[in-house]
mmCIF file of C-alpha atoms in Angstrom:
data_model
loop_
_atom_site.group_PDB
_atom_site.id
_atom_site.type_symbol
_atom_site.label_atom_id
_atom_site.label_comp_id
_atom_site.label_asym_id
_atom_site.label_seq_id
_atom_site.Cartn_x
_atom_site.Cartn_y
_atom_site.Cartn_z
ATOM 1 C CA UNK P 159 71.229 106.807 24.110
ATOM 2 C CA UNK P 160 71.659 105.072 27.676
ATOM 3 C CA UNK P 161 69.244 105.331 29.704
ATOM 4 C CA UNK P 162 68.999 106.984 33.318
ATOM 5 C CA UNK P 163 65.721 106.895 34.554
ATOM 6 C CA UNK P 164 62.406 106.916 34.197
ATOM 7 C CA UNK P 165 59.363 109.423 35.650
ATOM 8 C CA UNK P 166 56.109 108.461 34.608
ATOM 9 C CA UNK P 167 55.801 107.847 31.060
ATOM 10 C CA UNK P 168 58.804 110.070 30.165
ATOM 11 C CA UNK P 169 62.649 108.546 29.836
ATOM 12 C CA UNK P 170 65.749 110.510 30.777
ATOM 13 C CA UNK P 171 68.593 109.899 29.586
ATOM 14 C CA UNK P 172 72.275 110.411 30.785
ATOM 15 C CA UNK P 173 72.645 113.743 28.316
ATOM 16 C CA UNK P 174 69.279 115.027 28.915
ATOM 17 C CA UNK P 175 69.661 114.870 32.610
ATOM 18 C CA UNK P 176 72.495 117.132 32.833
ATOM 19 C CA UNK P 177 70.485 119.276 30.781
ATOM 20 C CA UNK P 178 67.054 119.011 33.120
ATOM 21 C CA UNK P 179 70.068 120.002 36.347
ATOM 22 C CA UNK P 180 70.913 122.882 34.232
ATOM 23 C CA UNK P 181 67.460 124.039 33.417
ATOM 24 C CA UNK P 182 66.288 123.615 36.840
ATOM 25 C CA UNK P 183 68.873 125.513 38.291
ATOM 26 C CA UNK P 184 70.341 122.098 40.456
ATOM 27 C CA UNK P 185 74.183 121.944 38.972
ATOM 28 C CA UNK P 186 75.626 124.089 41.553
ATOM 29 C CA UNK P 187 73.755 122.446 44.145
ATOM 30 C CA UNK P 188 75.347 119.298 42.788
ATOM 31 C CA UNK P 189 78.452 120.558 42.339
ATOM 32 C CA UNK P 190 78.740 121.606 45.819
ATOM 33 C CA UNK P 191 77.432 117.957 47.304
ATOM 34 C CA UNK P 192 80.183 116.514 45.066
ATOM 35 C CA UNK P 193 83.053 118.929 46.363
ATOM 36 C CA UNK P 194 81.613 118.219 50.138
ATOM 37 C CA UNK P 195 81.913 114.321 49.305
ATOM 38 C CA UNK P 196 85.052 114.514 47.742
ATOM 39 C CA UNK P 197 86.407 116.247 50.337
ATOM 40 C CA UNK P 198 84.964 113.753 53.813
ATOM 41 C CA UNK P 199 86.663 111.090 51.382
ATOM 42 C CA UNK P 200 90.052 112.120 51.425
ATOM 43 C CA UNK P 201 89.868 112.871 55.305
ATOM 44 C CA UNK P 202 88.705 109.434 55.736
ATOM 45 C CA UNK P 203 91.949 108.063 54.112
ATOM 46 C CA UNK P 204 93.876 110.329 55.155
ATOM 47 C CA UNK P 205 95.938 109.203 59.196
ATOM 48 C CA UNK P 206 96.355 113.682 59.898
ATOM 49 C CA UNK P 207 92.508 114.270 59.466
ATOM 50 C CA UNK P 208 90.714 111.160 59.978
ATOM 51 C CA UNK P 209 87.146 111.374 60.211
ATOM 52 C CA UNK P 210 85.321 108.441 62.147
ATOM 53 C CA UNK P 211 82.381 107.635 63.342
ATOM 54 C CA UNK P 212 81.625 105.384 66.252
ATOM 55 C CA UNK P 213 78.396 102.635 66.405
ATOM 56 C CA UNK P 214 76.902 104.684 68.822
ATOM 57 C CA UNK P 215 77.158 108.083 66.466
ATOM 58 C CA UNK P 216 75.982 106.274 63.598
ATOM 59 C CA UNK P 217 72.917 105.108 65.627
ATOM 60 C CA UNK P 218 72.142 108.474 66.918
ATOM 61 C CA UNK P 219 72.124 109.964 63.343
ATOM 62 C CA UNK P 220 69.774 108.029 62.467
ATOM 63 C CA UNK P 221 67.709 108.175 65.180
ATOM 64 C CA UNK P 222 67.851 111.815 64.554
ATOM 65 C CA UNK P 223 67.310 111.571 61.013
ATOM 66 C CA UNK P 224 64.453 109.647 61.391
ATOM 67 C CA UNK P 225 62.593 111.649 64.228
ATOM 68 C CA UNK P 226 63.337 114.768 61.460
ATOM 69 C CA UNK P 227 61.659 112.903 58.266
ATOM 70 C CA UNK P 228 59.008 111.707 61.180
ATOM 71 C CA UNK P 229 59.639 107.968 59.989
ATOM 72 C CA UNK P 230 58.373 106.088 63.175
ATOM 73 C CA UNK P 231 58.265 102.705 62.292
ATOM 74 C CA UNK P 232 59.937 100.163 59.439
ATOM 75 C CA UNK P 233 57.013 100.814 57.670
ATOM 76 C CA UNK P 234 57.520 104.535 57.389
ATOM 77 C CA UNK P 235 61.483 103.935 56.539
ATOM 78 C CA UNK P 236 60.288 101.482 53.492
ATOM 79 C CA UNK P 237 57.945 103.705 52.026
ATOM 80 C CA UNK P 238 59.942 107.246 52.382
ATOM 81 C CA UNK P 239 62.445 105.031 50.767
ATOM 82 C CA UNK P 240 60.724 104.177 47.804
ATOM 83 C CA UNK P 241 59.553 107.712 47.345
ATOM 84 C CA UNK P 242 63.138 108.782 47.451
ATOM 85 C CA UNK P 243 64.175 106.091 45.522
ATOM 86 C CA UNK P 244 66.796 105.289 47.691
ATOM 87 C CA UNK P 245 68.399 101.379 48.720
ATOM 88 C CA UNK P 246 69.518 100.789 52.664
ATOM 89 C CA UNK P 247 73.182 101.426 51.786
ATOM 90 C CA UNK P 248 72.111 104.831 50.246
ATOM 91 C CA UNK P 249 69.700 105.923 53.634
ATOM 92 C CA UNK P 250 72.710 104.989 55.805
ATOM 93 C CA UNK P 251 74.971 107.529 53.977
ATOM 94 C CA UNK P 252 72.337 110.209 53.985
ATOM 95 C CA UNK P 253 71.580 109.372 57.684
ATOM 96 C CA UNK P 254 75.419 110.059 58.543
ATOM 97 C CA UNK P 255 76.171 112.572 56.272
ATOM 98 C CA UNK P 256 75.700 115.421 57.959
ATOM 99 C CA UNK P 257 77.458 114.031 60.893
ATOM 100 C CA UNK P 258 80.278 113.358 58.657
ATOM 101 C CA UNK P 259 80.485 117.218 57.731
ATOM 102 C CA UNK P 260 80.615 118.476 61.463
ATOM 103 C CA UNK P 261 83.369 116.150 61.727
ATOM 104 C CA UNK P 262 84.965 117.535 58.930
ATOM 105 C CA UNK P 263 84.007 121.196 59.523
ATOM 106 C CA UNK P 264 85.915 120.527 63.475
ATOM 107 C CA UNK P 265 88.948 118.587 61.880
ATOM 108 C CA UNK P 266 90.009 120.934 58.968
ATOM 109 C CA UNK P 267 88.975 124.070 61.458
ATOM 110 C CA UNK P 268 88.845 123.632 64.638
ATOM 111 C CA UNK P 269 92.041 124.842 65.761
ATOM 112 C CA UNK P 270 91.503 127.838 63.995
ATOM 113 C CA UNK P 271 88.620 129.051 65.745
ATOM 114 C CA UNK P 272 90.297 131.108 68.460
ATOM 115 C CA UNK P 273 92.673 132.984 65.612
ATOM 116 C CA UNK P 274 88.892 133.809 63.421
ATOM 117 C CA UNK P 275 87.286 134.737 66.437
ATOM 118 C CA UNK P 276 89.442 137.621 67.326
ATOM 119 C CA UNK P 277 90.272 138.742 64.055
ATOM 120 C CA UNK P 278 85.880 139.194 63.476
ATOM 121 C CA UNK P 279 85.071 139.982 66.981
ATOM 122 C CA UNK P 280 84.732 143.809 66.377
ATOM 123 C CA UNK P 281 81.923 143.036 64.048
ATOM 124 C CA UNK P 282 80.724 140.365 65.957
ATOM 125 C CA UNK P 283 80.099 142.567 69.342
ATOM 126 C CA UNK P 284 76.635 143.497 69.539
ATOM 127 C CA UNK P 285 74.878 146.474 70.780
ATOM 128 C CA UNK P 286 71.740 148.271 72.544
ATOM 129 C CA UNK P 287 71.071 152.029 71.328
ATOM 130 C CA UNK P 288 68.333 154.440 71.277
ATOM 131 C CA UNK P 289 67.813 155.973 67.599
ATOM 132 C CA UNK P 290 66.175 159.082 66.015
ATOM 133 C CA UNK P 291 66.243 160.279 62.568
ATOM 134 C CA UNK P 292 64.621 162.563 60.488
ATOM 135 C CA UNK P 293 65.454 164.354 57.675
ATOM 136 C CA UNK P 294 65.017 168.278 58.557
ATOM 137 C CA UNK P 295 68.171 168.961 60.007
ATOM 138 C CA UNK P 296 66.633 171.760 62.180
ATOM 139 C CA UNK P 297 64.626 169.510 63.982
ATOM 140 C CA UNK P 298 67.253 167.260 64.842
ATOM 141 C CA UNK P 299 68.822 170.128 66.265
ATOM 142 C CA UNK P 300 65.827 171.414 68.235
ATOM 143 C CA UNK P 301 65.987 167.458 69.626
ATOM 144 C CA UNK P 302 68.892 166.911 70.274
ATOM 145 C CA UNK P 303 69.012 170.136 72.491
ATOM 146 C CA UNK P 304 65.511 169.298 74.032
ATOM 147 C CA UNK P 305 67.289 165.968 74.938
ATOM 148 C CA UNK P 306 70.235 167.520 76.090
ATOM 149 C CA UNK P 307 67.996 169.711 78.575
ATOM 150 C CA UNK P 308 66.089 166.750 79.858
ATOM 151 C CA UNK P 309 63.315 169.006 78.223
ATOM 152 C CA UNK P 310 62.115 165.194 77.025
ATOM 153 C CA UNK P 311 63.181 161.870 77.288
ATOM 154 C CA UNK P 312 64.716 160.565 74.172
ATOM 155 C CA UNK P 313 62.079 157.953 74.546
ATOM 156 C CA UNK P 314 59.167 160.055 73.762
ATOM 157 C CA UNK P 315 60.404 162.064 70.927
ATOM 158 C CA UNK P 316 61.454 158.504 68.985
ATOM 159 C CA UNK P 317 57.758 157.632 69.708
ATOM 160 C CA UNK P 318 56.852 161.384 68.173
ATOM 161 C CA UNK P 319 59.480 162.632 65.474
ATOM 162 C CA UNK P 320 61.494 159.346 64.205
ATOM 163 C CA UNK P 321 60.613 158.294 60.713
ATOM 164 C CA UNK P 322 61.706 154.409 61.315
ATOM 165 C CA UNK P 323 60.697 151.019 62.592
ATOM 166 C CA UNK P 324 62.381 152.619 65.755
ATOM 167 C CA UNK P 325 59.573 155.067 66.781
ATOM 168 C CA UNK P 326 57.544 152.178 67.139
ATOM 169 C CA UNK P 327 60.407 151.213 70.485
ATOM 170 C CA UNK P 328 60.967 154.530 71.464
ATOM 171 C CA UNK P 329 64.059 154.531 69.444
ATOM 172 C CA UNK P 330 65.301 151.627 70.996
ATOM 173 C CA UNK P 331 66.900 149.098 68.977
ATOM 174 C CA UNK P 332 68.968 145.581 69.438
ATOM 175 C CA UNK P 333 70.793 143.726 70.451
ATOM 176 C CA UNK P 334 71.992 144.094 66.859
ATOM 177 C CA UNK P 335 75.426 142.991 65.620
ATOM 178 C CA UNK P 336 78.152 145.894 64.686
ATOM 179 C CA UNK P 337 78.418 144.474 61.172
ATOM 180 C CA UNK P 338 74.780 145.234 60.726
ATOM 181 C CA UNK P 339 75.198 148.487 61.326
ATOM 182 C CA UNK P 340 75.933 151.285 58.780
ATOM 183 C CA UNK P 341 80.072 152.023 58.824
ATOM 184 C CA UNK P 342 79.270 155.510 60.308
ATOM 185 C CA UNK P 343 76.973 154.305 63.600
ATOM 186 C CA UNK P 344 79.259 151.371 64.092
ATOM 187 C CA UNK P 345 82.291 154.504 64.309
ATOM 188 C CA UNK P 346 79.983 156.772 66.568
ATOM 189 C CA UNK P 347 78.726 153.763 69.008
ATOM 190 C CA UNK P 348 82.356 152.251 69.520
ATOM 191 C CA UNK P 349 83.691 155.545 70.484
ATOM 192 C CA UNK P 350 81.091 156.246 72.719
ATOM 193 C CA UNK P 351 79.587 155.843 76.605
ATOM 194 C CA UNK P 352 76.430 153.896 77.851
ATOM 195 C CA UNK P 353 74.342 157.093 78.042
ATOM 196 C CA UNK P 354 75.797 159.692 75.958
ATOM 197 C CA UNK P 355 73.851 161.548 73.581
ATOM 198 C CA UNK P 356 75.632 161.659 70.801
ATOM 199 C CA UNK P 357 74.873 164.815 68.354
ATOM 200 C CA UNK P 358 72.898 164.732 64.982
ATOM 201 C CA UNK P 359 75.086 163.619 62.350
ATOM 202 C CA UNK P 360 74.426 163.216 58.439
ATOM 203 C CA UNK P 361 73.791 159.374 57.200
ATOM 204 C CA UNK P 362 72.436 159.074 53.711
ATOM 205 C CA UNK P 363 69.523 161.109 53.489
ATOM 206 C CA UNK P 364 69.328 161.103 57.656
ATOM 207 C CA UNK P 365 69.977 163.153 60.670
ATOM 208 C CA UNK P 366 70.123 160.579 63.075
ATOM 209 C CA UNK P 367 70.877 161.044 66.741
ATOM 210 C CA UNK P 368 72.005 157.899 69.178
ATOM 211 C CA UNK P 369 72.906 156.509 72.643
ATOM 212 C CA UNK P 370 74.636 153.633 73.383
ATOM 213 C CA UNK P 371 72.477 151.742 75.622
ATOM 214 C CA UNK P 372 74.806 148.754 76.206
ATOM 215 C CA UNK P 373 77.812 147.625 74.927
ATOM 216 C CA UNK P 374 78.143 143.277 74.414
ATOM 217 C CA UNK P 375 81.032 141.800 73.810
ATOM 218 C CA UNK P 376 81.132 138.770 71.639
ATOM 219 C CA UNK P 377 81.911 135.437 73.279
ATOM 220 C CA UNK P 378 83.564 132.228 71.952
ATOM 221 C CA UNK P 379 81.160 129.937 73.072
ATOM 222 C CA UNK P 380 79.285 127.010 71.575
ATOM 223 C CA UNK P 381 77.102 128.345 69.168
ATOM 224 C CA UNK P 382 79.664 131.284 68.290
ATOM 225 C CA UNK P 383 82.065 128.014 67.900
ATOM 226 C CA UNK P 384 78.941 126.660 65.736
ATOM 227 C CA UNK P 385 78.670 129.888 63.635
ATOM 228 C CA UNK P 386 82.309 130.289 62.436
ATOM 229 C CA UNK P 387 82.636 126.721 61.853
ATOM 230 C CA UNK P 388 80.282 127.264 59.333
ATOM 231 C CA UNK P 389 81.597 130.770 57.792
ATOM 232 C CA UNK P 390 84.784 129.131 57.155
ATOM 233 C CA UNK P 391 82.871 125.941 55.618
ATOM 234 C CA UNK P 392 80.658 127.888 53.421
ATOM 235 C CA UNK P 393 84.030 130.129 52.329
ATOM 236 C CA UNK P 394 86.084 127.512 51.495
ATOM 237 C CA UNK P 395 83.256 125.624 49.372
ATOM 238 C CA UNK P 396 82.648 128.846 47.379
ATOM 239 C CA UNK P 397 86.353 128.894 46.486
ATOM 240 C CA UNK P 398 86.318 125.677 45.539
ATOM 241 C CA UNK P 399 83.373 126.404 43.072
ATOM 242 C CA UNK P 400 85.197 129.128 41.858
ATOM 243 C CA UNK P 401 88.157 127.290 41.213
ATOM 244 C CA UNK P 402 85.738 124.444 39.090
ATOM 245 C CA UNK P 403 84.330 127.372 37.524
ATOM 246 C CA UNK P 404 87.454 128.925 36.112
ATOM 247 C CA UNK P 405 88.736 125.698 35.567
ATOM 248 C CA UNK P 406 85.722 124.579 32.951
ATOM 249 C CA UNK P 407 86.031 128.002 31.164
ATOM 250 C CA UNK P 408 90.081 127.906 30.739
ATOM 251 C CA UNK P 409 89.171 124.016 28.976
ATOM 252 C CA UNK P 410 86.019 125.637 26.695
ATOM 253 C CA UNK P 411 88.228 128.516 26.000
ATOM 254 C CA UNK P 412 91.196 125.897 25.020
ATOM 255 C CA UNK P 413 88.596 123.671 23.180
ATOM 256 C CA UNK P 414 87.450 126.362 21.213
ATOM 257 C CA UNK P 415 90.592 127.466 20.231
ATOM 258 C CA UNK P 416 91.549 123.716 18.938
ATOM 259 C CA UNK P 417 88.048 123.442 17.398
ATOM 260 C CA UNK P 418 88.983 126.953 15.403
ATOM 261 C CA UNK P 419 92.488 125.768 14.673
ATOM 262 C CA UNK P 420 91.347 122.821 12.889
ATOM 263 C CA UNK P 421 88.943 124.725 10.733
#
């Protein structure tokens, strides 16, 4: 057998090795640095999606690379290096990788950020609200009516009566995100006023009762730009693994079948 490395007194070979990836739990990680690769390769050769970098980008990355391993000096650079096991022309594609992949994230997505954005934003708008729940249905009734009467603030019967995190506030929670939200809340907080009470309504095993606080819109700005860039990275890799995956069992399926054929 060939082979592939050696770690202390034990040697690996090329077989064994994808067996160690499998064991450990490392082949989709693999997998998906392969697909990423593959991928930044074509748009390099490629004249519609050409991904570049400049001498000045490659010298920040690894300026930036370096102040994140904390490699100060030549000294540091050779002996994370050997550690790694790595040779210069391997550190200078690691140092620029991840460059590489923002590039490639903004070329194959970019213009599609405006069209993602408004098809998400209602789950992307965030909200303040006040929140009580219990699970006696009476009391929520005597609060909400209490509340209603200015009897007490909603504040101070949070602190008193609710059974979440929330008391802790005075019922006050966010900003939180829509999509966090259970489907019910996110229906009664959209349809609803800064300051309304809104009535004690059933949620799993809860009578909660809420008001909207404040009502923030999403925005399409930098690090919203950042976000989606990478929600329509990480969907399209997970396709593509899905893909590989279907493709290897359609082969072992057709393998076996040609293995039980010539039996």
């Amino acid at each position: 057998m060939t082979e592939a490395l050696q770690i202390g007194n034990r040697k690996i070979t090329a077989s064994e090795l994808i067996s160690l990836l499998a064991s450990y739990q490392m082949l989709p990680q693999l997998q998906r640095e392969l697909i990423v690769d593959e991928a930044i390769d074509q748009s390099s050769r490629s004249t519609d999606v050409a991904i570049e970098l400049t001498a000045e980008e490659v010298a920040q990355a690894k300026q930036q690379f370096y102040a994140e391993k904390q490699l100060k000096n030549e000294e540091d650079i050779q002996a994370w290096m050997a550690r790694q096991g790595l040779s210069y022309q391997q550190l200078e594609a690691i140092t620029t990788r991840k460059l590489k992949i923002e590039k490639f994230k903004q070329a194959t997505w970019g213009n599609k950020l405006e069209a993602y954005f408004f098809q998400s934003k209602s789950k992307l708008d965030r909200v303040i609200y006040s929140l009580l729940r219990t699970q006696d249905v009476g009391i929520a009734q005597e609060l909400y009516f209490r509340i209603q009467a200015k009897e007490n603030s909603f504040a101070d019967l949070a602190r008193e009566y609710s059974l979440g995190p929330e008391a802790q506030t005075g019922g006050l929670v966010g900003p939180v995100e829509l999509n966090a939200l259970h489907p019910v809340m996110v229906q009664m907080l959209s349809s609803s006023q800064p300051g309304q009470i809104l009535p004690p309504t059933r949620i799993a095993e809860w009578f909660v009762i809420l008001r909207l606080e404040k009502f923030i819109p999403a925005q399409l700005d930098e690090s919203m730009k950042a976000r989606l860039l990478n929600e329509l990275f990480e969907a399209w890799l997970q396709e593509q693994q899905k893909q590989m995956m279907s493709a290897r069992l359609e082969q072992a399926a057709t393998e076996t079948h040609s293995e039980v054929e010539n039996h």
